[in-house]
Amino acid sequence: MADKDPIRVGILYSETGVTSTIGLSQLQGALLGIDEINEAGGIDGRELVAVRYDPQSTPSRYAELAERLIVQDGVNVIFGCYMSSSRKAVIPVIEKWNKLLFYPTLYEGFEYSSNVIYTGAAPNQNSVQLAEFMTSNFGARVYLIGSDYIYPYESNRIMGELVQQRQGSEKLAERYMALNATDKDYVEVMADIRNKQPDFIFSTVVGESTAALYRAYADAGFDPKSMPIASLTTSEAEISQMERGMATGHYTSAPYFQSIQSEANLRCLLRLRQRFDGCSVPNLCWESAYFQMHIFANALRQSGDESIAQLIPHILGSEFDAPQGRIKIDPGNHHTCLYPRIGRVDAEGQFTIVRQATRSVYPDPYLV
Ligand code: ACM
């Protein structure tokens, strides 16, 4: 591949800051995808090369670095963002230059940009299933707690509305914590939870503070068998930052868990471990960051041109055998058909899958 011009792609995943554990896993997913594509001959003999920066979990840095990738480095396509605040900061830049962003994270929905491909779950692919599962098994009195930014506000609003459709429902509280909240900050919240006695807690806490929430819950002596924490953002990555057993018995709704026993997943996990010497914590956002690189590469092979106008027709409607199952980019709304699953954390910090879709579910970002 040495004699042909490489294809440079932009990568913006946080390697430092409050969401760096999940950001690093997304980076590994993207790099694993790039390695596989290059090992298979690249794009018609042209090597994919990552131009990568660390936005430090800070939305304004994401916007600056997206501009740098486009203007100075000349990339046409950027893979990146975890927090919705970072995606919201990058989209105006992407739209201004008419470039393409692949966003590999579950989010609150209610968004469409013709310059974005969304490969994480929309609310109809995680929140709807979680609300149904939790209210059927535990009850409909919910305590909402999240980090203080847009995704938790919106995701809690959706969960509140879903739960309110159930008999005996009650939204007992809606609390927001700083992104760097520690155990101490949660002590007062746990006292409030003890008073209000919800049936379950819905957490939209993200990043490092997730461990503090689960630790404060355990310190308060609560029992996940009767009042678990349910989440869309507590993945294997956040659990890896907790003491052993801290998340056991709590629930997460996601299209992907490391514990999926399919051939495709087991083979992909093996390649990941070989590539990163076992230093990786695969999770739902890792998986999306991985498979979207292949979606891009397959589209580029067909279009032969990196411009958004040439690429998009080949991305829309395209399919890929991802570790979670065969996924498809919805041609109408730029989101992805995915497989909703619900997992309960076991003693090793892995998920026992207690529910899973047998077919992929179409994305419905506006919850029509
Ligand atoms: C998120 O902010 N979309 C997790």
PDB file of C-alpha atoms in Angstrom, residues 248-352:
ATOM      1  CA  THR A 248     -23.780  -6.639  41.084  1.00  0.00           C
ATOM      2  CA  GLY A 249     -27.546  -7.017  40.691  1.00  0.00           C
ATOM      3  CA  HIS A 250     -28.083  -3.669  38.922  1.00  0.00           C
ATOM      4  CA  TYR A 251     -29.448  -3.396  35.347  1.00  0.00           C
ATOM      5  CA  THR A 252     -28.395  -1.805  32.071  1.00  0.00           C
ATOM      6  CA  SER A 253     -30.229  -1.672  28.750  1.00  0.00           C
ATOM      7  CA  ALA A 254     -27.910  -1.761  25.716  1.00  0.00           C
ATOM      8  CA  PRO A 255     -27.649  -3.353  22.256  1.00  0.00           C
ATOM      9  CA  TYR A 256     -24.290  -4.896  23.129  1.00  0.00           C
ATOM     10  CA  PHE A 257     -22.712  -6.595  26.125  1.00  0.00           C
ATOM     11  CA  GLN A 258     -19.285  -8.209  26.217  1.00  0.00           C
ATOM     12  CA  SER A 259     -21.004 -11.421  27.370  1.00  0.00           C
ATOM     13  CA  ILE A 260     -22.805 -12.062  24.053  1.00  0.00           C
ATOM     14  CA  GLN A 261     -21.803 -15.606  23.111  1.00  0.00           C
ATOM     15  CA  SER A 262     -22.013 -15.321  19.300  1.00  0.00           C
ATOM     16  CA  GLU A 263     -19.118 -16.407  17.070  1.00  0.00           C
ATOM     17  CA  ALA A 264     -18.872 -12.866  15.658  1.00  0.00           C
ATOM     18  CA  ASN A 265     -18.497 -11.356  19.117  1.00  0.00           C
ATOM     19  CA  LEU A 266     -16.070 -13.958  20.459  1.00  0.00           C
ATOM     20  CA  ARG A 267     -13.823 -13.593  17.408  1.00  0.00           C
ATOM     21  CA  CYS A 268     -13.910  -9.806  17.613  1.00  0.00           C
ATOM     22  CA  LEU A 269     -13.067  -9.852  21.343  1.00  0.00           C
ATOM     23  CA  LEU A 270     -10.105 -12.139  20.626  1.00  0.00           C
ATOM     24  CA  ARG A 271      -8.754  -9.761  17.977  1.00  0.00           C
ATOM     25  CA  LEU A 272      -9.238  -6.831  20.365  1.00  0.00           C
ATOM     26  CA  ARG A 273      -7.334  -8.582  23.163  1.00  0.00           C
ATOM     27  CA  GLN A 274      -4.490  -9.477  20.801  1.00  0.00           C
ATOM     28  CA  ARG A 275      -4.303  -5.929  19.445  1.00  0.00           C
ATOM     29  CA  PHE A 276      -4.303  -4.199  22.863  1.00  0.00           C
ATOM     30  CA  ASP A 277      -2.594  -6.877  25.014  1.00  0.00           C
ATOM     31  CA  GLY A 278      -5.750  -7.502  26.991  1.00  0.00           C
ATOM     32  CA  CYS A 279      -5.893  -3.842  28.143  1.00  0.00           C
ATOM     33  CA  SER A 280      -9.400  -3.078  27.004  1.00  0.00           C
ATOM     34  CA  VAL A 281     -12.920  -2.969  28.418  1.00  0.00           C
ATOM     35  CA  PRO A 282     -15.262  -3.633  25.507  1.00  0.00           C
ATOM     36  CA  ASN A 283     -18.778  -2.225  25.907  1.00  0.00           C
ATOM     37  CA  LEU A 284     -21.692  -0.873  23.837  1.00  0.00           C
ATOM     38  CA  CYS A 285     -19.823   2.277  22.760  1.00  0.00           C
ATOM     39  CA  TRP A 286     -16.685   0.321  21.856  1.00  0.00           C
ATOM     40  CA  GLU A 287     -18.777  -1.919  19.628  1.00  0.00           C
ATOM     41  CA  SER A 288     -20.444   0.989  17.785  1.00  0.00           C
ATOM     42  CA  ALA A 289     -17.093   2.727  17.310  1.00  0.00           C
ATOM     43  CA  TYR A 290     -15.770  -0.526  15.818  1.00  0.00           C
ATOM     44  CA  PHE A 291     -18.578  -1.420  13.430  1.00  0.00           C
ATOM     45  CA  GLN A 292     -19.108   2.118  12.128  1.00  0.00           C
ATOM     46  CA  MET A 293     -15.515   2.134  10.805  1.00  0.00           C
ATOM     47  CA  HIS A 294     -16.411  -0.886   8.664  1.00  0.00           C
ATOM     48  CA  ILE A 295     -19.648   0.767   7.509  1.00  0.00           C
ATOM     49  CA  PHE A 296     -17.558   3.751   6.392  1.00  0.00           C
ATOM     50  CA  ALA A 297     -14.892   1.609   4.687  1.00  0.00           C
ATOM     51  CA  ASN A 298     -17.444  -0.477   2.794  1.00  0.00           C
ATOM     52  CA  ALA A 299     -19.197   2.700   1.588  1.00  0.00           C
ATOM     53  CA  LEU A 300     -15.885   4.254   0.528  1.00  0.00           C
ATOM     54  CA  ARG A 301     -14.937   1.144  -1.470  1.00  0.00           C
ATOM     55  CA  GLN A 302     -18.172   1.560  -3.398  1.00  0.00           C
ATOM     56  CA  SER A 303     -18.094   5.338  -3.846  1.00  0.00           C
ATOM     57  CA  GLY A 304     -14.342   5.667  -4.447  1.00  0.00           C
ATOM     58  CA  ASP A 305     -14.721   9.224  -3.168  1.00  0.00           C
ATOM     59  CA  GLU A 306     -14.639  10.562   0.375  1.00  0.00           C
ATOM     60  CA  SER A 307     -16.927  13.550  -0.177  1.00  0.00           C
ATOM     61  CA  ILE A 308     -20.137  13.391   1.828  1.00  0.00           C
ATOM     62  CA  ALA A 309     -22.295  13.614  -1.315  1.00  0.00           C
ATOM     63  CA  GLN A 310     -20.639  10.505  -2.771  1.00  0.00           C
ATOM     64  CA  LEU A 311     -20.382   8.548   0.494  1.00  0.00           C
ATOM     65  CA  ILE A 312     -23.851   8.990   1.987  1.00  0.00           C
ATOM     66  CA  PRO A 313     -25.810   7.055  -0.679  1.00  0.00           C
ATOM     67  CA  HIS A 314     -23.572   4.031  -0.003  1.00  0.00           C
ATOM     68  CA  ILE A 315     -23.814   4.351   3.799  1.00  0.00           C
ATOM     69  CA  LEU A 316     -27.607   4.612   3.931  1.00  0.00           C
ATOM     70  CA  GLY A 317     -29.175   1.179   3.884  1.00  0.00           C
ATOM     71  CA  SER A 318     -25.827  -0.570   4.330  1.00  0.00           C
ATOM     72  CA  GLU A 319     -25.498  -3.563   6.641  1.00  0.00           C
ATOM     73  CA  PHE A 320     -22.704  -5.182   8.645  1.00  0.00           C
ATOM     74  CA  ASP A 321     -22.296  -8.316  10.764  1.00  0.00           C
ATOM     75  CA  ALA A 322     -21.446  -6.527  14.017  1.00  0.00           C
ATOM     76  CA  PRO A 323     -20.651  -8.287  17.307  1.00  0.00           C
ATOM     77  CA  GLN A 324     -24.260  -7.584  18.469  1.00  0.00           C
ATOM     78  CA  GLY A 325     -25.800  -9.036  15.251  1.00  0.00           C
ATOM     79  CA  ARG A 326     -26.411  -7.798  11.703  1.00  0.00           C
ATOM     80  CA  ILE A 327     -26.966  -4.052  11.895  1.00  0.00           C
ATOM     81  CA  LYS A 328     -28.291  -1.696   9.219  1.00  0.00           C
ATOM     82  CA  ILE A 329     -28.093   2.076   8.755  1.00  0.00           C
ATOM     83  CA  ASP A 330     -31.636   3.345   8.357  1.00  0.00           C
ATOM     84  CA  PRO A 331     -31.884   5.246   5.059  1.00  0.00           C
ATOM     85  CA  GLY A 332     -34.585   7.593   6.359  1.00  0.00           C
ATOM     86  CA  ASN A 333     -33.164   8.937   9.594  1.00  0.00           C
ATOM     87  CA  HIS A 334     -29.404   8.163   9.569  1.00  0.00           C
ATOM     88  CA  HIS A 335     -29.718   6.113  12.773  1.00  0.00           C
ATOM     89  CA  THR A 336     -29.088   2.353  13.062  1.00  0.00           C
ATOM     90  CA  CYS A 337     -31.204  -0.793  13.390  1.00  0.00           C
ATOM     91  CA  LEU A 338     -29.956  -2.439  16.598  1.00  0.00           C
ATOM     92  CA  TYR A 339     -30.763  -5.307  19.002  1.00  0.00           C
ATOM     93  CA  PRO A 340     -32.151  -4.110  22.361  1.00  0.00           C
ATOM     94  CA  ARG A 341     -30.931  -6.178  25.311  1.00  0.00           C
ATOM     95  CA  ILE A 342     -31.204  -5.940  29.077  1.00  0.00           C
ATOM     96  CA  GLY A 343     -28.397  -7.176  31.274  1.00  0.00           C
ATOM     97  CA  ARG A 344     -28.020  -7.693  35.022  1.00  0.00           C
ATOM     98  CA  VAL A 345     -24.524  -7.219  36.408  1.00  0.00           C
ATOM     99  CA  ASP A 346     -22.968 -10.405  37.814  1.00  0.00           C
ATOM    100  CA  ALA A 347     -20.292 -10.752  40.507  1.00  0.00           C
ATOM    101  CA  GLU A 348     -17.498 -10.422  37.913  1.00  0.00           C
ATOM    102  CA  GLY A 349     -18.822  -7.146  36.524  1.00  0.00           C
ATOM    103  CA  GLN A 350     -20.140  -8.795  33.368  1.00  0.00           C
ATOM    104  CA  PHE A 351     -23.772  -8.773  32.243  1.00  0.00           C
ATOM    105  CA  THR A 352     -26.136 -11.719  32.419  1.00  0.00           C
TER     106      THR A 352
END
